[in-house]
Short mmCIF file of C-alpha atoms in Angstrom, two decimals:
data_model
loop_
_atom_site.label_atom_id
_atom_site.label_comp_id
_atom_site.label_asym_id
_atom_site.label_seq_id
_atom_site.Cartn_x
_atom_site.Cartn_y
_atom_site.Cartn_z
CA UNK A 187 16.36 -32.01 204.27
CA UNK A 188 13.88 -28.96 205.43
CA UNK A 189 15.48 -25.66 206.90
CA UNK A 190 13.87 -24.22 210.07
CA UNK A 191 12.39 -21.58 207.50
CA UNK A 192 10.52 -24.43 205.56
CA UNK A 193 9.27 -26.17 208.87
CA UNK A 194 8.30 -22.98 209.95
CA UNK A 195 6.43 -22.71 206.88
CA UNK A 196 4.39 -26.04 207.22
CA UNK A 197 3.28 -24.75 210.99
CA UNK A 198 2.05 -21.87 209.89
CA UNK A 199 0.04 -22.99 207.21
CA UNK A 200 -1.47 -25.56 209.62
CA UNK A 201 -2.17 -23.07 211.79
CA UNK A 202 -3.82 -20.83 208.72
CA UNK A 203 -5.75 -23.44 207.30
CA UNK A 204 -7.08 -24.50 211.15
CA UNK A 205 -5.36 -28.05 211.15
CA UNK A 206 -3.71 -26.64 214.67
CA UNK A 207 -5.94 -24.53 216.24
CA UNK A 208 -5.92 -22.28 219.11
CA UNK A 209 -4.71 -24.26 222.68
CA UNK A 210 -3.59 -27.31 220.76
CA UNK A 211 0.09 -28.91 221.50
CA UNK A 212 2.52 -28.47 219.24
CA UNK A 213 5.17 -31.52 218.43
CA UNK A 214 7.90 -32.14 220.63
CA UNK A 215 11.16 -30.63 219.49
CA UNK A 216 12.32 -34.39 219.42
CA UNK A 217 9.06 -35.23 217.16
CA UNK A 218 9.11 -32.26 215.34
CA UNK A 219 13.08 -33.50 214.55
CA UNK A 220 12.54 -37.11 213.38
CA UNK A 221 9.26 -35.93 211.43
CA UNK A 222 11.43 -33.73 209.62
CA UNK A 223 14.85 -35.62 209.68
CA UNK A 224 16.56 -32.94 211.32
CA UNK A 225 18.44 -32.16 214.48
CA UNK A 226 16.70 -30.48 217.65
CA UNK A 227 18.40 -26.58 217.20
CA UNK A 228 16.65 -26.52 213.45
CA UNK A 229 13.48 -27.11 215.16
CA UNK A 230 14.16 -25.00 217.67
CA UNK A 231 15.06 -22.01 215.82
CA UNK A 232 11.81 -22.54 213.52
CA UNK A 233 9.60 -22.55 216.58
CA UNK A 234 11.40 -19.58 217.39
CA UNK A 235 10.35 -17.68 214.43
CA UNK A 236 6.87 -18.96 215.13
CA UNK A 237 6.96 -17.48 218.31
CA UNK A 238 7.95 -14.40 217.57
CA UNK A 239 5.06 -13.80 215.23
CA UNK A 240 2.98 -14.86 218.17
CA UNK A 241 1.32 -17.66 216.63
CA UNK A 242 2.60 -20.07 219.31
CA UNK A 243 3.94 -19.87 223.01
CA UNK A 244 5.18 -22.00 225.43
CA UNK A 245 3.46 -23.09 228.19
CA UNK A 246 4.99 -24.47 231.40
CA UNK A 247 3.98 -28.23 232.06
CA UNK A 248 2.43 -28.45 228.89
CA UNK A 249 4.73 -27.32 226.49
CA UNK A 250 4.26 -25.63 223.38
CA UNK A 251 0.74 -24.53 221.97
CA UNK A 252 -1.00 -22.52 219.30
CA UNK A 253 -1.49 -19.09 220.50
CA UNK A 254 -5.15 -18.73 221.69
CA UNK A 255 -5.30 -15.98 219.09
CA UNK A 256 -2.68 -16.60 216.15
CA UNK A 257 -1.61 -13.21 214.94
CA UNK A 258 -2.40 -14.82 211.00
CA UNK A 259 -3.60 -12.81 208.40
CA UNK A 260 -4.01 -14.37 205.27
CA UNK A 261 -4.52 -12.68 201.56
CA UNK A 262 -6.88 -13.47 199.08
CA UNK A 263 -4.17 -15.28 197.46
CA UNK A 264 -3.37 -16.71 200.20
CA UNK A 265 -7.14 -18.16 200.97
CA UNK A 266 -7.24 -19.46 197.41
CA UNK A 267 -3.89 -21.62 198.26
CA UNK A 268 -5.75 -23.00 201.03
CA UNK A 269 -8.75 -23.55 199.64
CA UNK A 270 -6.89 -26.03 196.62
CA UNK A 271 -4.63 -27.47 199.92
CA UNK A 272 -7.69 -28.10 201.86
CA UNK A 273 -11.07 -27.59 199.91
CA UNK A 274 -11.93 -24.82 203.19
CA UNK A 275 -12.14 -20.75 202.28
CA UNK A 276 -11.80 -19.92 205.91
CA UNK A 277 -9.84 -20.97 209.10
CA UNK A 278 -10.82 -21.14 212.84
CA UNK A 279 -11.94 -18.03 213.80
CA UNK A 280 -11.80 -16.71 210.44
CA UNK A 281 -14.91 -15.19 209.04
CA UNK A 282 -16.43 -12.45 206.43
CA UNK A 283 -18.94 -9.79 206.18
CA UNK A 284 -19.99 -6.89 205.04
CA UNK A 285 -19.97 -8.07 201.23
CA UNK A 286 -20.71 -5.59 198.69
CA UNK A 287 -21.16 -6.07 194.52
CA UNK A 288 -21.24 -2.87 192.50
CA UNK A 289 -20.95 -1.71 189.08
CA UNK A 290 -18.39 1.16 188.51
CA UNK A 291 -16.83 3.17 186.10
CA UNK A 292 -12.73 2.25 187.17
CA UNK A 293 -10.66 5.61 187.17
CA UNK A 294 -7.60 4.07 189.40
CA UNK A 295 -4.84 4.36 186.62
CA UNK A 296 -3.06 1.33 188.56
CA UNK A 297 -6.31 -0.76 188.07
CA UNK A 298 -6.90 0.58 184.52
CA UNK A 299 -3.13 -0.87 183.70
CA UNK A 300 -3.19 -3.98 185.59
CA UNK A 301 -6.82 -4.81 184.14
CA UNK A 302 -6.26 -3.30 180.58
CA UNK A 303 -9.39 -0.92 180.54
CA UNK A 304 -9.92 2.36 180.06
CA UNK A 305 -10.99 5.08 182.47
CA UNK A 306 -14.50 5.36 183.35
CA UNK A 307 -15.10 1.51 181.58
CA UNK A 308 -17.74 -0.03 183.94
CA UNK A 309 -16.41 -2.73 185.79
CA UNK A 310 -17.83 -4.97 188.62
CA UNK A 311 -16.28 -4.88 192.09
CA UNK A 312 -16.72 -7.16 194.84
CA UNK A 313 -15.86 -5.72 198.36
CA UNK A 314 -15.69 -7.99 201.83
CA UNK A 315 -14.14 -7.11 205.38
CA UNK A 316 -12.09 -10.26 206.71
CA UNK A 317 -12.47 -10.89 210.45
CA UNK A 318 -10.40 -12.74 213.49
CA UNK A 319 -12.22 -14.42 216.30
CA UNK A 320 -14.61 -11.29 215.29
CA UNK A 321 -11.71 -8.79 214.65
CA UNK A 322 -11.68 -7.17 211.61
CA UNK A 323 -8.27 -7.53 209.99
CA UNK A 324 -8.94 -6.73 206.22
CA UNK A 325 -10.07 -5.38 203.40
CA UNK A 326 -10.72 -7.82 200.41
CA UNK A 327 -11.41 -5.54 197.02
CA UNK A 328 -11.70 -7.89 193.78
CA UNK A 329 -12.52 -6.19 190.18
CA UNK A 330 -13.36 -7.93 186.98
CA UNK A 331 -13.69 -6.31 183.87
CA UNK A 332 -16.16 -7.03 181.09
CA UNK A 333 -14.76 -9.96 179.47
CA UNK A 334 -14.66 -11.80 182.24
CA UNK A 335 -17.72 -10.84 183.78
CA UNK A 336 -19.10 -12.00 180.11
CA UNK A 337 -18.26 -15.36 180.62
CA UNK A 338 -18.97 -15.45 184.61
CA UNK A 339 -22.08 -13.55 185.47
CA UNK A 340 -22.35 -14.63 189.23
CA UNK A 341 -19.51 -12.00 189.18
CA UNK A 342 -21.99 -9.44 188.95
CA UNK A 343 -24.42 -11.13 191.68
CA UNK A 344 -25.14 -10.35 195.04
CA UNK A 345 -24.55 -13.52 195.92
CA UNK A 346 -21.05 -14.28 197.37
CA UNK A 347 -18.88 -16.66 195.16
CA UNK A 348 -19.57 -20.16 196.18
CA UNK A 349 -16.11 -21.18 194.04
CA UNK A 350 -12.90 -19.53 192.59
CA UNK A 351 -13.78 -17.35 189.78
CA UNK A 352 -10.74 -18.61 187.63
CA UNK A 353 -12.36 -22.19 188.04
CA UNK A 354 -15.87 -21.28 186.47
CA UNK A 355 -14.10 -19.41 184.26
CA UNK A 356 -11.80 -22.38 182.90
CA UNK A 357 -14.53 -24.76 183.10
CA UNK A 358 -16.87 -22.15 180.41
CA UNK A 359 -13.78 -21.42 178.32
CA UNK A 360 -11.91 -24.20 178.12
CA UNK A 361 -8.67 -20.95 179.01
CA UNK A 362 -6.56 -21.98 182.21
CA UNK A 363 -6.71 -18.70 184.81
CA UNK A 364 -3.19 -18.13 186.22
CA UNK A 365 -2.24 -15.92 189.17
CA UNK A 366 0.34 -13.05 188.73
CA UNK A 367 3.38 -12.11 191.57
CA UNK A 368 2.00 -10.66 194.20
CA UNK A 369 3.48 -6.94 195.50
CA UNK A 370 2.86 -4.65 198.24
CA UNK A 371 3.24 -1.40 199.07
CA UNK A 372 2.10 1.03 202.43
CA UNK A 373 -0.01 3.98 201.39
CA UNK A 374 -2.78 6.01 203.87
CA UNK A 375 -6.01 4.59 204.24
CA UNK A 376 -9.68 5.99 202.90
CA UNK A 377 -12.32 6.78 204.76
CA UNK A 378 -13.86 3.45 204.14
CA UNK A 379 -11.14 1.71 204.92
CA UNK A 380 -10.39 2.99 208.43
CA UNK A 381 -14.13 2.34 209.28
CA UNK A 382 -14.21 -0.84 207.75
CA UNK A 383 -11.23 -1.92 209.90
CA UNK A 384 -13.10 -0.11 212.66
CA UNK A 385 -10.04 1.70 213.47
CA UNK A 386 -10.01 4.46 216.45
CA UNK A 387 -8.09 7.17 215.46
CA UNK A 388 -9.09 10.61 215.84
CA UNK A 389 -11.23 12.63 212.72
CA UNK A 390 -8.48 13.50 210.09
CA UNK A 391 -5.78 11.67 211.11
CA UNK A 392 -3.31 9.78 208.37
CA UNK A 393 -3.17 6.02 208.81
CA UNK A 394 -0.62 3.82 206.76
CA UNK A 395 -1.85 1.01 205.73
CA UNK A 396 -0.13 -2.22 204.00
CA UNK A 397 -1.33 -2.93 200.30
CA UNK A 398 -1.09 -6.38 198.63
CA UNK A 399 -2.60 -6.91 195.07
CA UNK A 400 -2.71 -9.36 192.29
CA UNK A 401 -3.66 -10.02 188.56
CA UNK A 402 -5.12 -13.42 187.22
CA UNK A 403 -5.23 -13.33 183.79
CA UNK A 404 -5.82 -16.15 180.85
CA UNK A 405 -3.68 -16.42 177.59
CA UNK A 406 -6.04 -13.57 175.91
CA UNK A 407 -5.50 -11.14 178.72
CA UNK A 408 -5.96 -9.77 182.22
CA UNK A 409 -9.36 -11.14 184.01
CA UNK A 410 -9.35 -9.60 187.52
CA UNK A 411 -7.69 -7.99 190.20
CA UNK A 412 -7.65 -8.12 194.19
CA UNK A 413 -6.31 -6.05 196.60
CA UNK A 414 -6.04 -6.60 200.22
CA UNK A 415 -5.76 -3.77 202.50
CA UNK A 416 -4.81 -4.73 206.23
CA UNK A 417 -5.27 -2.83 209.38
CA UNK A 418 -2.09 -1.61 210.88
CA UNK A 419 -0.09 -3.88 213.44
CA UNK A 420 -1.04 -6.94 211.18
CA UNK A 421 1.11 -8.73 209.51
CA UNK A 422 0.86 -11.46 206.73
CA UNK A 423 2.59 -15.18 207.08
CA UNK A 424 5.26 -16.15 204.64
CA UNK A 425 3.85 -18.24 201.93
#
């Protein structure tokens, strides 16, 4: 039997991968309860969470509906979950621009650790802003160091990635790609970042900003790393 945490869970992914979408009805508590085998206040108090992260409200005469814009901000990590679920990179709404490729000589000691290189090795970087309903909401930063940009070129492209690295990479080395934990951690945002996010804040002003990043890596060694840096108020669904 599910807890309200897991059924909580299961809407929000729908609502992340676009399955509900904006305006659409929500099952009944009773409905929600026999889909799930459990009794009306578990249902309740996982709508409740729902609500609270303002990705659904209720409605009177209608009931319960997705909220016309779901307050979900999903990770990199997060978007490659849903791409395996549902074979789709993006939900409703959900969009990307401003993609940038560049070659760079990596001096972040936290990126030279996580990615095993040394300062100033070149390394390729992939940079994207994610947008809401045409709201920017993050950052996406992805670098790959040589190796693996030796075995998966369109890395390197200005092109954006049709697939999942990790997959063209498995496919071309026969070496399965697996995802590290993912962390986070608040620290003020660049320059770039704030305008990015197109943030208004006055000239010189500190803004905190929340962090995510991960490492995929083979059996040989570490093959890339992403970070995702959200604008503040945002917040990032429970897996």
């Amino acid at each position: 039997m599910l807890g309200y945490a897991e059924i909580a869970t299961h809407f929000r992914r729908q609502i992340a991968d676009g399955e509900l979408s904006p305006g659409d009805e929500m099952p009944s508590y009773k409905k929600a309860s026999d889909q799930f085998g459990v009794n009306r206040t578990t249902v309740i108090r996982a709508y409740d969470i729902l609500k609270a992260e303002s990705l659904i409200v209720s409605r009177p005469g209608v009931g319960t509906v997705v909220a016309s814009r779901p307050a979900v901000v999903i990770s990199g990590v997060d978007r490659l979950d849903r791409l395996n679920r549902t074979g789709r990179r993006y939900g409703a709404g959900e969009d990307s621009t401003g993609h940038r490729v560049m070659r760079r000589s990596v001096v972040d000691a936290h990126v030279c650790q996580a990615l095993d290189v040394e300062p100033g090795e070149e390394v390729v970087i992939r940079i994207r802003t994610f947008r809401q309903d045409g709201r920017p909401t993050s950052v996406g930063v992805s670098v790959y160091p040589p190796r693996t940009v030796a075995e998966v070129p369109e890395l390197g492209e200005e092109e954006r990635m049709g697939r999942y690295f990790g997959d063209i990479y498995t496919e071309r080395t026969g070496r399965e790609v697996t995802k590290g934990q993912r962390t986070a951690h608040a620290r003020q945002a660049s320059q770039d970042e704030i305008d990015a996010l197109q943030l208004d804040v006055p000239a010189h002003m500190a803004v905190a900003v929340l962090v995510t990043n991960v490492t995929f890596h083979d059996d040989r060694g570490p093959l890339g790393y992403w970070e995702d840096v959200y604008a503040p108020g945002e917040h990032i669904p429970v897996p």
